[in-house]
Coordinates of C-alpha atoms in Angstrom, one line a residue:
X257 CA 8.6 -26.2 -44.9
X258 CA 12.3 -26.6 -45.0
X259 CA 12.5 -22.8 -44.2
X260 CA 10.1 -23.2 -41.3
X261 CA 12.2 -25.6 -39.3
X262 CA 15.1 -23.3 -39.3
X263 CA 12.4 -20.2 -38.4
X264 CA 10.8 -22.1 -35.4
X265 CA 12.8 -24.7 -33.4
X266 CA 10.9 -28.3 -32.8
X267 CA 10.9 -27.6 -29.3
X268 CA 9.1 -24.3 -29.5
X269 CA 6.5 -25.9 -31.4
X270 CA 6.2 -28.5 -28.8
X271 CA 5.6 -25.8 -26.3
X272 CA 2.7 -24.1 -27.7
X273 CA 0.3 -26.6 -27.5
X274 CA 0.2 -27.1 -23.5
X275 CA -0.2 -23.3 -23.7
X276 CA -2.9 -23.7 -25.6
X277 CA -4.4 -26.7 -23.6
X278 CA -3.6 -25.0 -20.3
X279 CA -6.2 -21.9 -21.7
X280 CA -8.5 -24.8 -22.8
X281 CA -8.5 -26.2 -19.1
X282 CA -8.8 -22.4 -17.5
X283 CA -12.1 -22.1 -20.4
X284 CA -13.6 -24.9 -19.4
X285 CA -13.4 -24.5 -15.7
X286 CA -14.3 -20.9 -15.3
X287 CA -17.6 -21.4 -17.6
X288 CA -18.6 -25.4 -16.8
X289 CA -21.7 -23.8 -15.5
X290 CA -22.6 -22.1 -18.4
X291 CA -21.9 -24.9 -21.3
X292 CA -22.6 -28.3 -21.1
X293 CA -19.0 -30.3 -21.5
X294 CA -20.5 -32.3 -24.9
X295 CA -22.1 -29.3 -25.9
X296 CA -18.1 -27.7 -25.8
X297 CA -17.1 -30.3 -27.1
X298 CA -19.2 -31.0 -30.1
X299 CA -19.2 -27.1 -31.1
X300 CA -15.4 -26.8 -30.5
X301 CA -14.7 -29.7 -33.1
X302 CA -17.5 -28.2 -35.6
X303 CA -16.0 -24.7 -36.1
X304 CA -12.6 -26.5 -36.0
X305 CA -13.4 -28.7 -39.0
X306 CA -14.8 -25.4 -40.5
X307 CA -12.0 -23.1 -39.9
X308 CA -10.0 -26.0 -41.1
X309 CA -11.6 -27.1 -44.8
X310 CA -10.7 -24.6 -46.9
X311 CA -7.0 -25.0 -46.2
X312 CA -7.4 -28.8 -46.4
X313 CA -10.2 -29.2 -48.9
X314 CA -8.2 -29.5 -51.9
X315 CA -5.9 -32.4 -50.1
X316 CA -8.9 -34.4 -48.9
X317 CA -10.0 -34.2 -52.5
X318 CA -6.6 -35.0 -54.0
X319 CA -5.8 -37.6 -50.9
X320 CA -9.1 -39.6 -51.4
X321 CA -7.7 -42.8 -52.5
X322 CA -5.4 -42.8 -49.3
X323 CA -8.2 -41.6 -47.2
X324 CA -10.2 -45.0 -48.0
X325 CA -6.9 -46.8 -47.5
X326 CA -6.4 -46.1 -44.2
X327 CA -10.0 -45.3 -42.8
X328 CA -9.3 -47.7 -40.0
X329 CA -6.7 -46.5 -37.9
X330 CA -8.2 -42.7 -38.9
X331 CA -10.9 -43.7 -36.9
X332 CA -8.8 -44.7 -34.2
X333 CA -6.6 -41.0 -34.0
X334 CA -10.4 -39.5 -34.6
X335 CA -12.1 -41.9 -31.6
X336 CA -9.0 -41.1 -28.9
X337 CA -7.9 -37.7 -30.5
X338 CA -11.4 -35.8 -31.0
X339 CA -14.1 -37.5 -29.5
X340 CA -12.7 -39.0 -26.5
X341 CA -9.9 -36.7 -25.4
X342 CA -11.9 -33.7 -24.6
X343 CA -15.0 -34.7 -24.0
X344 CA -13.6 -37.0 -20.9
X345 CA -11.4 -33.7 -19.8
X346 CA -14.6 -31.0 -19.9
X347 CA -16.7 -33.9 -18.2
X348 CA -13.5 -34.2 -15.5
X349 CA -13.8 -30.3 -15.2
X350 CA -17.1 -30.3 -14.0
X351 CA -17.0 -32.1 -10.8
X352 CA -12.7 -32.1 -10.1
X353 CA -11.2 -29.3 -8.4
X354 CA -8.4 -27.7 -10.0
X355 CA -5.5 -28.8 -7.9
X356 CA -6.9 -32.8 -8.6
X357 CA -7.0 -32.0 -12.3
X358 CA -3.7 -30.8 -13.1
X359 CA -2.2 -33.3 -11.1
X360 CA -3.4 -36.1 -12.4
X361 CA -3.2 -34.6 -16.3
X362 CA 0.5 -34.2 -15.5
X363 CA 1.3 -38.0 -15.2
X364 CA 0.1 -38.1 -18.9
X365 CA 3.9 -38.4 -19.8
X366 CA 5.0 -41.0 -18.1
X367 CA 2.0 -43.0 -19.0
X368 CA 3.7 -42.3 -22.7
X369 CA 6.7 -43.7 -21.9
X370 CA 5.0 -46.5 -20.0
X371 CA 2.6 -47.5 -23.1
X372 CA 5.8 -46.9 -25.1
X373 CA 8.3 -49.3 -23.4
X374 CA 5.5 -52.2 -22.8
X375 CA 3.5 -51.6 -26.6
X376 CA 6.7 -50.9 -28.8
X377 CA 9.4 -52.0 -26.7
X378 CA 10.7 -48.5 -27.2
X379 CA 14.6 -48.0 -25.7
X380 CA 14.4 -45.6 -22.1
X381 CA 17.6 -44.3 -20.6
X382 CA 18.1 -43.4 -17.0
X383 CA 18.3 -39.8 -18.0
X384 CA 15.5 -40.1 -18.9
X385 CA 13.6 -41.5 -16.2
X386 CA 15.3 -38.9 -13.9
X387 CA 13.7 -35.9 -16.1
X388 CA 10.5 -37.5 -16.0
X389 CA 10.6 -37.4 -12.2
X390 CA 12.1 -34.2 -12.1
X391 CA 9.2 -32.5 -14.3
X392 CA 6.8 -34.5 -12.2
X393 CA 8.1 -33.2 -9.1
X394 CA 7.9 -29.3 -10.2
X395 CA 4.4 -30.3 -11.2
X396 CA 3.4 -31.5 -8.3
X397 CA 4.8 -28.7 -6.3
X398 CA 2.8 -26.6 -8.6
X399 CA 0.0 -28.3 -7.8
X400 CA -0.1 -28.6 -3.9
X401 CA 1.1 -25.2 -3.9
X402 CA 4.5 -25.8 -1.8
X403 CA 2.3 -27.6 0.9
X404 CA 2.9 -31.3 0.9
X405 CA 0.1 -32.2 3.4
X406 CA -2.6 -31.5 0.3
X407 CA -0.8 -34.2 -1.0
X408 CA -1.9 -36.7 1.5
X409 CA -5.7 -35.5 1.8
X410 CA -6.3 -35.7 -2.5
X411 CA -8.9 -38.1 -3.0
X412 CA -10.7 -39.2 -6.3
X413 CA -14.0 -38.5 -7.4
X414 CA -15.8 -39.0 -10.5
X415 CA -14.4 -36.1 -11.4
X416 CA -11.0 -37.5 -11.3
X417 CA -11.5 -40.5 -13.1
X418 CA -12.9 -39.1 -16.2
X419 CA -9.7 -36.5 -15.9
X420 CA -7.3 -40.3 -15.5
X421 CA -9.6 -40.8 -18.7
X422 CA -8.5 -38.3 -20.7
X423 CA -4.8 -39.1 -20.1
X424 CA -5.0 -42.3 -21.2
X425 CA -6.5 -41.9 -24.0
X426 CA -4.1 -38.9 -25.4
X427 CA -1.2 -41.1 -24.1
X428 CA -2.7 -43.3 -26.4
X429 CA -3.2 -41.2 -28.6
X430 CA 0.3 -40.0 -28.8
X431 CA 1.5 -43.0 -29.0
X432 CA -0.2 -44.4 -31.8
X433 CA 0.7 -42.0 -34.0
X434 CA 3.8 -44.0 -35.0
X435 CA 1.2 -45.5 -37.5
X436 CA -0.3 -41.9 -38.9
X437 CA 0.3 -42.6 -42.7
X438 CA 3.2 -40.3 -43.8
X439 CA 1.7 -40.0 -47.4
X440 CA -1.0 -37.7 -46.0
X441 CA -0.7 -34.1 -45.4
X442 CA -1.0 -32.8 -41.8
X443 CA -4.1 -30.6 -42.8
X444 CA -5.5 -33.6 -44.2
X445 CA -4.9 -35.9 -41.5
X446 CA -6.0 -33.7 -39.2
X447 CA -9.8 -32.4 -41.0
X448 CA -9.9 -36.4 -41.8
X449 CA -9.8 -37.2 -38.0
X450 CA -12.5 -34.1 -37.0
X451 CA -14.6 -35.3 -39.6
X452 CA -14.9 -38.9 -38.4
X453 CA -15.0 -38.0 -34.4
X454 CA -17.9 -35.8 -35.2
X455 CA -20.2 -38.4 -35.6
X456 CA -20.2 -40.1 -32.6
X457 CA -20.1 -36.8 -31.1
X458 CA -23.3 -36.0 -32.9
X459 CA -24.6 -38.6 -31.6
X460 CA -23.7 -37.7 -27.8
X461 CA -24.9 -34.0 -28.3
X462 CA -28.5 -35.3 -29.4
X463 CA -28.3 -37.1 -26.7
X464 CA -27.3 -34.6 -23.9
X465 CA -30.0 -32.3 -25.7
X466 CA -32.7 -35.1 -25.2
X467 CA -31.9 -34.4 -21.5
X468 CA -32.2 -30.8 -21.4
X469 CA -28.7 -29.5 -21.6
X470 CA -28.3 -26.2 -23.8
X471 CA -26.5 -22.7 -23.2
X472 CA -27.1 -19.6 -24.1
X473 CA -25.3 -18.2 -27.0
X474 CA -24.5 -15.2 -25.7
X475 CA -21.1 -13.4 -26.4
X476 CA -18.6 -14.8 -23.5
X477 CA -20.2 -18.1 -24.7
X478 CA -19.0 -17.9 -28.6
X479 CA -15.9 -16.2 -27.4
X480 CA -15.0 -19.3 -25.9
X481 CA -16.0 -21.8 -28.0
X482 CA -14.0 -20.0 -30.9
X483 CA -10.5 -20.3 -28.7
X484 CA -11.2 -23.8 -28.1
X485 CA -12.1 -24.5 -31.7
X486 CA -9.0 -22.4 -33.0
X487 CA -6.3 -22.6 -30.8
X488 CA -6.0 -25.5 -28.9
X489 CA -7.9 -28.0 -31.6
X490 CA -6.8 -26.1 -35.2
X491 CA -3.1 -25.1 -34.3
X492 CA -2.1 -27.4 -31.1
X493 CA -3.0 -30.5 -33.2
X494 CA -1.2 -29.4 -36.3
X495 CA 1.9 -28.1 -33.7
X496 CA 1.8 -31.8 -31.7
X497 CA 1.4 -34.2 -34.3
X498 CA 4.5 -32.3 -36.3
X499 CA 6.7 -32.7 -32.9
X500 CA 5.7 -36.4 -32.2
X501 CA 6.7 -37.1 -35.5
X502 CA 10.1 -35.2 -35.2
X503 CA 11.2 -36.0 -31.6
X504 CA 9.3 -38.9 -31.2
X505 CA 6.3 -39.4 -28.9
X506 CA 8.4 -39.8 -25.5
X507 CA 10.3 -36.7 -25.7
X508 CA 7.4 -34.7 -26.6
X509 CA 5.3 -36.1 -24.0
X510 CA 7.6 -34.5 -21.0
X511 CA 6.4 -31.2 -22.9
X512 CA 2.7 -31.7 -21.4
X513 CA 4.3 -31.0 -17.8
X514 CA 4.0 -27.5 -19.2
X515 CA 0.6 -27.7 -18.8
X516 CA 0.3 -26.3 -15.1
X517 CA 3.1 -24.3 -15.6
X518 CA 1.3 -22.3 -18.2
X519 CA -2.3 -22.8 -16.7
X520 CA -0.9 -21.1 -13.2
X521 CA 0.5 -17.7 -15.3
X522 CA -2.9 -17.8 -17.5
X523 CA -4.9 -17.6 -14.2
X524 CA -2.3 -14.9 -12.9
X525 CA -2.9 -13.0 -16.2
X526 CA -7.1 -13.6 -16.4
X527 CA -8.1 -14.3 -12.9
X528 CA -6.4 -11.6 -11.0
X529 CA -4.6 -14.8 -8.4
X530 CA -0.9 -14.3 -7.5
X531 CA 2.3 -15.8 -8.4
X532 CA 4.0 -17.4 -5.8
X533 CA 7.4 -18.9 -4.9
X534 CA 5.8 -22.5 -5.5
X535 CA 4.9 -21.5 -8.9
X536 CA 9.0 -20.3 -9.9
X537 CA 10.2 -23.1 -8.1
X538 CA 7.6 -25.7 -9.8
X539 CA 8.4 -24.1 -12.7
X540 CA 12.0 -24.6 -13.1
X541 CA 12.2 -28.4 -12.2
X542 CA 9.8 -28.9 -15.5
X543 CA 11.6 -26.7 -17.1
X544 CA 14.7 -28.6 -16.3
X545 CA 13.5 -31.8 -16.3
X546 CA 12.1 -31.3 -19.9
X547 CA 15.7 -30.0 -20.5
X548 CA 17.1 -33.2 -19.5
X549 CA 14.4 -36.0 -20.9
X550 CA 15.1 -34.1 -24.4
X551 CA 19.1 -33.8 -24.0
X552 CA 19.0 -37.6 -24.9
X553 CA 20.2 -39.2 -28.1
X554 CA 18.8 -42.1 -29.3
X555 CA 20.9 -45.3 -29.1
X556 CA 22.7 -46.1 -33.1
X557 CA 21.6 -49.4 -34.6
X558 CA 23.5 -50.2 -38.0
X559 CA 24.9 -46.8 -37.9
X560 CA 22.1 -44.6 -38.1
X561 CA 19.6 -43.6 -35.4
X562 CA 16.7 -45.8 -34.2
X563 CA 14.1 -44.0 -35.5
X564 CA 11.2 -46.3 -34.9
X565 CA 9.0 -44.4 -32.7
X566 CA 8.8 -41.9 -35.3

């Protein structure tokens, strides 16, 4: 592990997952036709837990006791993290338009520091502050698309508000992971969580197939599902909660900015749309605002570093 740190630098690992997500977002928009948003949901956190149990069998197994021990505030990283996070962002995604969605999943930082500051009385700098706005401006510039009359006509729809949702609760989230017991392994932790948010999302999918909702299983269909299961559940979790625990959940937060950043090239790349002068101009405020927000030190308190966000 020791070896891996020096190999990949924290805040490389704290980039991949908003790459991830961003393809998540351009998934689940481009098909929301074709798969109900539970029905995403539930089989993106099945084959997850699948893909993920023979690397973390033998630690669930081993890890048992500590399972028990701490089955409470699992459930609450498995109720924000797996069944609410996604499931309020595909159920955003059907009815938001794009330019709404990314918007509003970009203020999921400062919400962070917000829930930070007020919850854990957590220390913010004006530096910091200043590249929360910066990376919030790029993102917005990103998402009006250089023209700041849009800005003026956005108004929220149902859409929307499940999209406000799903910040919330991986602000949340994010947050509480102060508390994820150190003792267990990451693989553990993480098939622990997808185990226990499965069954209310069980629940849900029986539910949504009472009322008719299925999709065909044709290849596009599993192609997509098996990216969201993989990449941005499997490896963006395991990649997110390392970072929150090594930077903290402030400075990892400003990371999520990246999130239109990326989702703008992916459409480039997959959709055929062009990259314009609002997208390299969006891009480098977040990439500079990040810059700054992470250029802090912590304040000293009895000669070491206030680690308590950790």
């Amino acid at each position: 592990m020791t070896a891996l740190r020096r190999l990949i630098p924290i805040g490389f690992l704290a980039a991949l997952p908003p790459l991830f997500w961003a393809g998540n977002f351009v998934m689940a928009r481009a098909l929301r036709a074709d798969i109900p948003p539970i029905a995403l949901s539930f089989w993106r956190w099945t084959i997850a837990l699948l893909v993920l149990l023979p690397f973390a069998y033998s630690g669930l197994w081993r890890q048992r006791a500590l399972l028990r021990r701490h089955w409470a505030v699992l459930t609450l990283f498995a109720l924000l993290g797996v069944t609410g996070y996604n499931t309020f962002a595909y159920l955003g995604l059907q009815h938001t338009t794009a330019t709404n969605g990314v918007l509003l999943t970009s203020v999921t930082p400062v919400v962070i520091i917000g829930l930070s500051v007020v919850l854990f009385r957590a220390p913010l700098r004006i530096t910091q502050v200043i590249g929360v706005l910066l990376s919030l401006a790029g993102v917005v510039v990103i998402a009006i698309e250089g023209r700041f009359r849009l800005f003026g006509e956005m108004q929220l729809n149902r859409g929307d508000l499940w999209i406000l949702a799903a910040s919330l609760d991986w602000a949340l989230y994010s947050v509480f992971l102060r508390w994820r017991p150190t003792a267990l392994d990451p693989k553990t932790f993480l098939a622990a969580i997808i185990a226990i948010g499965l069954l209310p999302l069980s629940g849900l999918y029986s539910w949504d197939l009472a009322l008719g909702h299925r999709f065909e299983p044709n290849a596009t269909n599993l192609a997509a599902i098996g990216y969201v299961a993989v990449f941005p559940s499997v490896l963006a979790y395991v990649f997110w909660n390392r970072a929150v625990t090594e930077m903290g959940p402030n400075r990892t937060g400003q990371y999520m900015h990246l999130i239109p950043v990326f989702g703008a090239g992916l459409a480039v790349l997959l959709l055929g749309e062009r990259l314009h002068a609002y997208h390299l101009i969006g891009g480098l405020m977040v990439g500079a605002g990040i810059a700054l927000a992470n250029g802090i030190r912590w304040r000293k308190s009895g000669g070491r570093a206030d680690r308590h966000l950790r």
